[in-house]
Amino acid sequence: MPTVSYLPAAQRKNRRLTIRRLAAWLVSRATDPKTGLWLVITFALVHAVLWTEILIKLKAAQDVHMDVAEAYAWGQRFLLGYGKHPPLSGWIAGVWFKFFPVANWATYALAMATVSFAMVVCWLIALRVVDRRRAFFSVVMLALYPIFNFKGFKYNADLAQLVPLPLLVLAYLNAFEKRSVKSGLLLGFAAALALMTKYWVMTMIGAIGLAALIHPQRLAFLRSPAPWVAIGTMVVLMIPHVVWLEEVDFLPFTYAGDVYSLSDRTLNVELVIGYIGHNLGLLAAPVLLGLLALSLSSLSWRPARIWSDRPNPEVNSGQALNVWLIQFIVAIGPPLGALPFTIYIKTDWGIPLFFLVPLALVAIPRVRIPRMALFTITAIWLVITVAMLLAAPSIATQEMASNHNTASTYAARSELARELTQTWQDKFHSRWAVVAAHSDISEPMTFYSPDHPAAITPGEVSSGLTSLDEAKRYGFIGICDKTDPELLKSCEAWMAEHARDAEPLVMTTQRFFSGHPGPSTVWKIYLVPPAK
């Protein structure tokens, strides 16, 4: 009887001790200077691998997004710019696909490698602001931010900013602290690297400049060589790109003015409100889950366990103020700027701007991070990740079943690319070199065709990878999508002008996934032979 009555209690006690030992092991590794970096790198790698597998399953019924295919296309040639944007996102994709196959899974791996790299750099940022316990807690919060998992599936210039922008903030905090010539050089290099990704990073560069001017220690920083060396370094490093901009008559700025300027004030206000609501909704996940982890770790909802008025030596108040200022400015600056200038502000523009939010919260001196909180938030991340891994195939099937007529998502562009490649090679016995179509069609052709043809987009900015003269010399395939009457009209007009002697074809493609049919898409094809 005694054995029967006490055995369950003993088992529960051993289980509690096991969890505590695991939590103690995690805390010891996270707070030890010798093991902290390796723990964060390992966590980031595991996050990248697991979420790559989740995205493979979750997106199994879809082709890669047009932006992903575009980044791959840019990476085929290392230019100083690609029409719409500076070149870094294309360079990264170009290097990546030197080592990885041109396949869907490799694009998701690239996206997760990008965000996981950002997580490690954010940990290095956090070490300049808070102690190691808080730093690791902020990294796991970041892993729960949807941009760093399922919303980060799309590698493009927005997501690529998560490589240089954390490096830029890290370089600024370093320069603000050391105020040396070397730290200024690093800051200038980081700023140039960011500008070579997307001009939108001026929001972060401007926020850093304003933070430096507002900070109480501004005079000590401004009297040092660091900020002036940084500005000079950035200007010098940007000269080749500025020369390229002049050569193309500042085409990216013309493109931005044409695409993102609005005349409808009501629409402008709606877009700004949508931008704010979208980003607040995404940030709610890590914030609420972080609070849940703190509450569960304290074993009660009493705020005294996670909130205290006592002095907190675990926070560097001067650097914390820098983080708060930068995050506040980049949070309010874009929507406030979009209103008076009536700019079409996309929700995706918020992707690279909020990686400091977890650190800004854990850097509040009154917040206390119990030791058990590190284990709790890591367990929350693991449960969510494993649940998504198990649920992903079912979610993909359900999405396909309920949205099977959504051509923008489920149209079989990869099948079209392979069919057109075979058609071209059978007819002309040469490589398919150029495709002419709207970007949502042409870029997937570049990605999925074994010949990887360069793209010309009727009516849009040229990427610089090919030209109309090259298209006429090598021949090209023109493609018009019959499902969109407006785009079909402009496409047919362009083909009438530039593909008058083309051989017309009509092709139909349709994808099936888990027994569910996708949309049947009819394509108008124009085969323009190579010049004789």
XYZ file of C-alpha atoms in Angstrom:
532
model
C 0.000 0.000 0.000
C 2.645 2.614 0.878
C 4.412 1.931 -2.421
C 1.175 2.242 -4.402
C 0.108 5.467 -2.705
C 3.451 7.270 -2.854
C 4.723 6.199 -6.309
C 2.747 8.764 -8.363
C 3.922 11.591 -6.069
C 7.530 10.433 -6.406
C 7.195 10.321 -10.172
C 5.798 13.844 -10.220
C 8.665 15.029 -8.029
C 11.259 13.457 -10.324
C 9.547 15.043 -13.311
C 9.638 18.483 -11.703
C 13.306 18.042 -10.871
C 14.033 16.990 -14.452
C 12.404 20.124 -15.836
C 14.252 22.253 -13.333
C 17.542 20.626 -14.223
C 16.855 21.233 -17.909
C 15.934 24.842 -17.166
C 19.082 25.264 -15.067
C 21.192 23.803 -17.884
C 19.643 26.236 -20.393
C 20.232 29.226 -18.113
C 23.823 28.201 -17.443
C 24.554 27.879 -21.173
C 22.782 31.143 -22.015
C 24.586 33.155 -19.331
C 28.056 31.624 -19.708
C 30.306 33.808 -21.931
C 31.990 30.648 -23.247
C 28.801 28.896 -24.367
C 26.300 31.716 -24.931
C 27.238 32.377 -28.563
C 27.168 28.675 -29.482
C 23.775 28.259 -27.823
C 22.333 31.145 -29.855
C 23.898 29.888 -33.109
C 22.573 26.387 -32.438
C 19.116 27.739 -31.655
C 19.149 29.824 -34.851
C 20.243 26.824 -36.955
C 17.558 24.571 -35.467
C 14.986 27.316 -36.080
C 16.129 27.625 -39.707
C 16.020 23.874 -40.352
C 12.641 23.270 -38.710
C 10.931 26.247 -40.304
C 12.403 25.449 -43.708
C 10.784 22.019 -43.424
C 7.515 23.618 -42.285
C 7.501 26.019 -45.242
C 8.259 23.208 -47.686
C 5.165 21.371 -46.461
C 3.054 24.503 -46.073
C 3.773 25.773 -49.602
C 3.859 22.380 -51.327
C 0.906 23.243 -53.577
C 2.379 26.561 -54.716
C 5.158 27.866 -56.896
C 7.628 30.257 -55.328
C 6.516 33.866 -54.994
C 7.295 36.216 -57.866
C 9.652 38.278 -55.654
C 11.693 35.167 -54.858
C 12.006 34.278 -58.530
C 12.966 37.893 -59.243
C 15.766 37.797 -56.666
C 17.047 34.591 -58.264
C 16.941 36.245 -61.710
C 18.899 39.247 -60.457
C 21.522 36.945 -59.004
C 22.327 35.547 -62.440
C 24.491 38.614 -63.066
C 26.210 40.717 -60.400
C 25.255 44.251 -61.463
C 25.420 47.529 -59.520
C 21.631 47.794 -59.614
C 18.588 46.029 -61.013
C 16.225 48.770 -62.134
C 13.903 48.789 -59.121
C 16.390 48.360 -56.281
C 20.066 48.383 -55.322
C 21.838 45.066 -55.863
C 22.537 43.395 -52.495
C 19.417 41.207 -52.357
C 20.241 39.905 -55.839
C 23.890 39.355 -54.923
C 22.907 37.305 -51.868
C 20.566 35.163 -53.979
C 23.259 34.776 -56.624
C 25.795 33.493 -54.108
C 23.218 31.255 -52.427
C 22.282 29.492 -55.665
C 25.917 28.887 -56.499
C 25.769 26.302 -53.712
C 22.108 25.256 -53.659
C 19.878 23.866 -56.437
C 17.230 25.998 -58.089
C 14.347 24.440 -56.194
C 11.466 25.608 -54.021
C 12.990 24.249 -50.818
C 16.220 26.181 -51.400
C 14.309 29.494 -51.498
C 12.665 28.751 -48.153
C 16.053 27.762 -46.749
C 17.449 31.098 -47.965
C 14.623 33.000 -46.266
C 15.117 31.149 -42.986
C 18.904 31.535 -43.184
C 18.334 35.282 -43.540
C 16.125 35.611 -40.464
C 18.293 33.238 -38.431
C 21.379 35.311 -39.235
C 19.439 38.355 -38.031
C 18.614 36.554 -34.769
C 22.309 35.985 -34.008
C 23.181 39.624 -34.764
C 20.237 40.779 -32.615
C 21.716 38.747 -29.747
C 25.010 40.608 -30.219
C 23.056 43.878 -30.142
C 21.285 42.791 -26.970
C 24.584 42.091 -25.187
C 25.431 45.794 -25.470
C 22.147 46.697 -23.790
C 21.170 43.961 -21.300
C 22.631 40.956 -19.514
C 22.928 37.540 -21.182
C 19.720 36.166 -19.676
C 17.636 38.979 -21.122
C 19.544 38.786 -24.400
C 18.629 35.131 -24.940
C 15.024 35.767 -23.903
C 14.770 38.539 -26.529
C 16.160 36.220 -29.239
C 13.522 33.560 -28.563
C 10.843 36.281 -28.587
C 12.172 37.260 -32.003
C 11.846 33.651 -33.198
C 8.140 33.875 -32.264
C 7.656 37.021 -34.367
C 5.778 35.858 -37.509
C 8.224 37.693 -39.790
C 10.893 35.295 -38.489
C 8.886 32.157 -39.246
C 5.869 31.561 -41.499
C 5.529 35.200 -42.702
C 9.196 35.220 -43.631
C 8.831 32.632 -46.393
C 9.351 35.178 -49.168
C 12.960 36.144 -49.765
C 13.044 39.561 -51.417
C 14.580 43.010 -50.898
C 12.364 43.584 -47.837
C 13.453 40.408 -46.057
C 17.064 40.845 -47.205
C 17.226 44.044 -45.139
C 17.309 41.813 -42.066
C 20.936 41.111 -42.970
C 22.395 44.666 -42.983
C 19.979 46.531 -40.672
C 20.818 44.575 -37.488
C 24.491 44.965 -38.452
C 23.884 48.713 -38.819
C 22.338 49.000 -35.338
C 25.141 46.894 -33.857
C 27.754 49.122 -35.526
C 25.992 52.250 -34.231
C 25.882 51.010 -30.635
C 29.548 50.079 -30.937
C 30.467 53.493 -32.355
C 28.373 55.302 -29.743
C 30.269 53.471 -27.015
C 33.834 53.491 -28.397
C 33.748 56.720 -30.462
C 36.862 55.698 -32.373
C 37.929 55.930 -36.010
C 37.681 52.146 -36.381
C 34.124 52.071 -35.011
C 33.217 54.881 -37.417
C 34.610 52.895 -40.346
C 32.490 49.889 -39.337
C 29.399 52.081 -38.998
C 29.958 53.633 -42.430
C 30.459 50.219 -44.011
C 27.247 48.910 -42.395
C 25.303 51.962 -43.608
C 26.552 51.497 -47.177
C 25.718 47.799 -47.042
C 22.188 48.659 -45.928
C 21.749 51.248 -48.681
C 22.825 48.672 -51.247
C 19.859 46.526 -50.213
C 16.957 48.950 -50.575
C 16.640 52.736 -50.349
C 13.921 52.188 -47.743
C 16.733 51.669 -45.197
C 17.008 55.465 -45.048
C 14.230 55.160 -42.468
C 16.621 53.261 -40.182
C 19.637 55.447 -41.018
C 17.541 58.526 -40.317
C 16.283 57.031 -37.050
C 19.857 56.339 -35.942
C 20.855 59.911 -36.837
C 17.940 61.353 -34.875
C 18.656 59.060 -31.919
C 22.259 60.279 -31.857
C 21.058 63.911 -31.860
C 18.405 63.368 -29.159
C 20.491 61.242 -26.778
C 21.769 63.069 -23.653
C 25.320 61.932 -24.495
C 25.121 63.373 -28.012
C 27.910 65.936 -27.588
C 30.460 63.306 -26.571
C 29.526 61.236 -29.608
C 29.381 64.139 -32.068
C 32.745 65.514 -30.909
C 34.368 62.143 -31.586
C 35.617 61.101 -35.057
C 33.181 58.157 -35.229
C 30.089 59.803 -36.818
C 32.101 61.848 -39.323
C 34.275 58.920 -40.361
C 31.082 56.889 -40.772
C 29.497 59.485 -43.058
C 32.649 59.768 -45.159
C 33.020 55.997 -45.444
C 29.402 55.557 -46.482
C 29.695 58.274 -49.157
C 32.889 56.802 -50.619
C 31.513 53.251 -50.714
C 28.316 54.409 -52.416
C 30.125 56.165 -55.290
C 30.007 53.176 -57.716
C 26.276 52.774 -57.154
C 25.678 56.525 -57.571
C 27.579 56.383 -60.875
C 25.303 53.532 -61.951
C 22.248 55.562 -60.913
C 23.398 58.435 -63.098
C 24.002 56.077 -66.021
C 20.425 54.770 -65.843
C 19.025 58.277 -65.304
C 18.011 57.484 -61.690
C 15.548 54.887 -62.910
C 14.728 53.360 -59.479
C 13.490 56.736 -58.219
C 11.397 57.251 -61.336
C 9.921 53.780 -60.845
C 9.151 54.473 -57.167
C 7.494 57.782 -58.049
C 5.323 56.154 -60.693
C 4.276 53.131 -58.614
C 3.998 54.464 -55.053
C 2.647 57.999 -55.432
C -1.102 58.345 -54.843
C -3.656 60.964 -55.792
C -6.477 59.536 -53.674
C -6.204 60.894 -50.114
C -8.826 58.494 -48.756
C -6.963 55.493 -50.128
C -3.736 56.897 -48.674
C -5.265 57.084 -45.178
C -6.710 53.564 -45.495
C -3.309 52.179 -46.489
C -1.572 53.896 -43.576
C -4.150 52.507 -41.134
C -3.734 49.065 -42.706
C 0.057 49.298 -42.376
C -0.203 50.190 -38.685
C -2.808 47.512 -37.928
C -0.914 44.811 -39.831
C 2.355 45.404 -38.022
C 0.717 45.729 -34.605
C -1.036 42.422 -35.231
C 2.238 40.689 -36.084
C 4.027 42.178 -33.073
C 1.242 41.007 -30.765
C 2.454 37.403 -31.111
C 5.950 37.755 -29.579
C 4.803 40.330 -27.037
C 1.886 38.281 -25.708
C 3.829 35.022 -25.768
C 6.695 36.728 -23.954
C 4.291 37.916 -21.259
C 2.836 34.413 -21.059
C 6.315 32.971 -20.542
C 7.036 35.450 -17.753
C 3.691 34.760 -16.087
C 4.074 30.972 -16.235
C 7.613 31.227 -14.945
C 6.484 33.125 -11.887
C 3.793 30.469 -11.223
C 1.258 33.235 -10.634
C -0.114 36.338 -12.264
C 1.204 38.616 -9.501
C 3.144 41.451 -11.193
C 5.592 41.709 -8.263
C 7.477 38.723 -9.643
C 8.141 40.314 -13.030
C 7.933 44.019 -12.164
C 10.097 45.801 -9.608
C 11.036 49.394 -8.726
C 14.480 48.424 -7.487
C 17.593 49.568 -9.409
C 18.508 47.175 -12.196
C 22.216 46.746 -13.008
C 21.322 44.268 -15.773
C 20.369 47.088 -18.176
C 22.766 49.592 -19.767
C 20.468 52.603 -19.599
C 22.434 54.684 -22.119
C 22.355 52.014 -24.828
C 18.780 51.057 -23.922
C 17.772 54.650 -24.632
C 19.368 54.349 -28.089
C 17.328 51.222 -28.801
C 14.088 52.807 -27.585
C 14.668 55.936 -29.656
C 15.546 54.040 -32.844
C 12.570 51.692 -32.560
C 10.141 54.494 -31.729
C 11.290 56.635 -34.665
C 11.127 53.838 -37.256
C 7.715 52.822 -35.896
C 6.072 56.232 -36.271
C 8.200 57.784 -39.030
C 6.991 55.861 -42.126
C 3.219 56.188 -41.506
C 3.590 59.854 -40.536
C 5.655 60.481 -43.662
C 3.250 58.596 -45.914
C 0.311 60.838 -44.987
C 1.532 64.295 -46.091
C 3.314 62.912 -49.170
C 0.380 60.608 -50.134
C 2.621 57.557 -50.532
C 1.349 54.044 -51.147
C 2.840 52.407 -48.051
C 2.890 48.606 -48.318
C 2.514 46.396 -45.276
C 5.641 44.471 -46.334
C 7.722 47.590 -45.759
C 7.383 46.941 -42.050
C 9.193 43.585 -42.362
C 12.691 44.900 -41.517
C 11.724 47.676 -39.091
C 10.630 45.965 -35.875
C 13.397 43.519 -34.965
C 14.314 45.719 -31.962
C 10.889 45.426 -30.295
C 11.715 42.343 -28.124
C 14.958 43.951 -26.949
C 13.231 47.279 -26.305
C 10.761 45.486 -24.020
C 13.215 43.345 -22.064
C 15.437 46.435 -21.646
C 12.778 48.120 -19.509
C 14.626 48.233 -16.151
C 11.544 47.455 -14.058
C 10.882 44.208 -15.932
C 12.378 41.173 -14.242
C 13.243 38.028 -16.199
C 13.122 34.955 -13.897
C 15.600 32.202 -14.642
C 12.752 29.808 -15.395
C 11.446 32.222 -18.057
C 14.203 31.181 -20.475
C 13.050 27.592 -20.381
C 9.367 28.565 -20.570
C 9.662 30.771 -23.644
C 11.902 28.220 -25.371
C 9.317 25.522 -24.616
C 6.567 27.757 -26.064
C 8.645 28.216 -29.241
C 9.246 24.459 -29.488
C 5.583 23.541 -28.979
C 4.431 26.034 -31.628
C 7.137 24.912 -34.064
C 6.428 21.192 -33.670
C 2.678 21.815 -33.908
C 3.177 23.718 -37.153
C 5.445 20.961 -38.483
C 2.747 18.371 -37.867
C -0.118 20.535 -39.112
C 1.568 21.955 -42.227
C 0.529 19.196 -44.694
C -3.110 19.416 -43.622
C -3.067 23.214 -43.797
C -1.628 23.087 -47.336
C -4.351 20.647 -48.444
C -7.138 22.696 -46.838
C -5.815 25.924 -48.357
C -5.702 24.313 -51.793
C -9.228 22.926 -51.409
C -10.751 26.237 -50.301
C -8.784 28.556 -52.616
C -8.226 26.345 -55.632
C -9.432 29.005 -58.070
C -6.898 31.607 -56.895
C -4.741 31.898 -60.003
C -2.170 34.225 -58.435
C -1.291 31.522 -55.894
C -2.026 28.173 -57.546
C -1.569 28.760 -61.293
C 0.850 26.163 -62.651
C 3.624 28.501 -63.822
C 6.361 25.932 -63.152
C 4.668 23.459 -65.505
C 4.346 26.186 -68.143
C 8.069 26.983 -67.846
C 9.058 23.378 -68.437
C 6.647 22.969 -71.373
C 7.850 26.156 -73.041
C 11.486 25.170 -72.596
C 10.848 21.867 -74.336
C 8.854 23.586 -77.096
C 11.622 26.113 -77.752
C 14.420 23.529 -77.775
C 12.492 21.182 -80.081
C 11.759 23.988 -82.516
C 14.976 26.045 -82.538
C 17.569 23.609 -81.094
C 19.022 26.347 -78.920
C 18.776 27.726 -75.406
C 15.685 29.760 -74.540
C 17.355 33.093 -73.724
C 14.595 35.704 -73.173
C 11.004 35.708 -71.925
C 8.662 38.675 -72.348
C 5.727 38.821 -69.942
C 4.433 40.675 -66.919
C 6.672 40.085 -63.915
C 4.326 37.686 -62.125
C 4.770 35.374 -65.131
C 8.232 36.176 -66.482
C 10.145 35.805 -63.206
C 8.792 32.271 -62.507
C 9.808 31.356 -66.073
C 13.358 32.438 -65.237
C 13.337 30.386 -62.051
C 11.692 27.178 -63.262
C 12.954 26.837 -66.822
C 16.163 24.785 -67.060
C 17.400 27.498 -69.472
C 16.686 30.321 -66.967
C 15.803 32.956 -69.604
C 16.265 36.629 -68.752
C 13.032 38.589 -68.433
C 11.624 41.624 -70.192
C 8.517 43.065 -68.562
C 6.278 45.132 -70.872
C 5.677 48.581 -69.431
C 7.928 48.108 -66.377
C 11.450 49.082 -65.392
C 14.128 46.904 -66.954
C 16.215 44.842 -64.558
C 19.249 45.399 -66.750
C 19.749 41.666 -67.286
C 18.734 41.818 -70.957
C 17.375 44.258 -73.515
C 14.931 44.392 -76.392
C 17.841 44.236 -78.840
C 19.068 41.016 -77.231
C 15.554 39.616 -77.295
C 15.305 40.209 -81.033
C 18.771 38.786 -81.629
C 18.320 35.596 -79.602
C 14.573 35.301 -80.082
C 12.084 35.236 -77.229
C 8.845 33.767 -75.970
C 6.075 36.206 -75.167
C 3.380 35.158 -72.678
C 0.031 36.799 -71.961
C -2.311 35.604 -69.211
C -5.897 35.474 -70.469
C -7.412 35.492 -66.959
C -6.688 39.197 -66.352
C -8.397 41.372 -68.997
C -6.530 44.558 -68.066
C -3.069 42.981 -68.160
C -4.027 40.972 -71.237
C -4.825 44.181 -73.114
C -1.481 45.823 -72.359
C 0.382 42.556 -73.005
C -1.252 42.052 -76.396
C -0.484 45.651 -77.339
C 3.200 45.132 -76.542
C 3.298 41.858 -78.474
C 1.607 43.504 -81.465
C 4.431 46.022 -81.555
C 7.430 43.804 -80.824
C 6.336 40.278 -81.837
C 4.588 40.884 -85.157
C 6.227 37.882 -86.853
C 5.738 35.515 -83.921
C 4.211 32.078 -84.171
C 1.113 32.129 -81.936
C 0.268 29.252 -79.599
C -2.265 28.627 -76.869
C -1.349 26.521 -73.840
C -3.385 25.437 -70.850
C -1.884 24.400 -67.530
C -3.423 23.053 -64.348
C -1.925 21.743 -61.132
C -3.285 18.947 -58.910
C -2.374 18.558 -55.255
C -3.623 15.812 -52.923
C -6.491 15.150 -55.326
C -7.543 18.803 -55.493
C -7.381 20.630 -58.847
C -5.917 24.090 -59.121
C -7.142 26.755 -61.558
C -7.025 25.950 -65.246
C -5.042 28.783 -66.834
C -4.975 29.613 -70.530
C -1.833 31.318 -71.830
C -1.364 33.125 -75.138
C 2.140 32.292 -76.365
C 4.224 34.163 -78.948
C 7.275 32.334 -80.326
C 9.708 34.850 -81.850
C 12.580 33.005 -83.581
C 16.218 34.056 -83.268
C 17.460 36.546 -85.835
C 19.102 34.971 -88.876
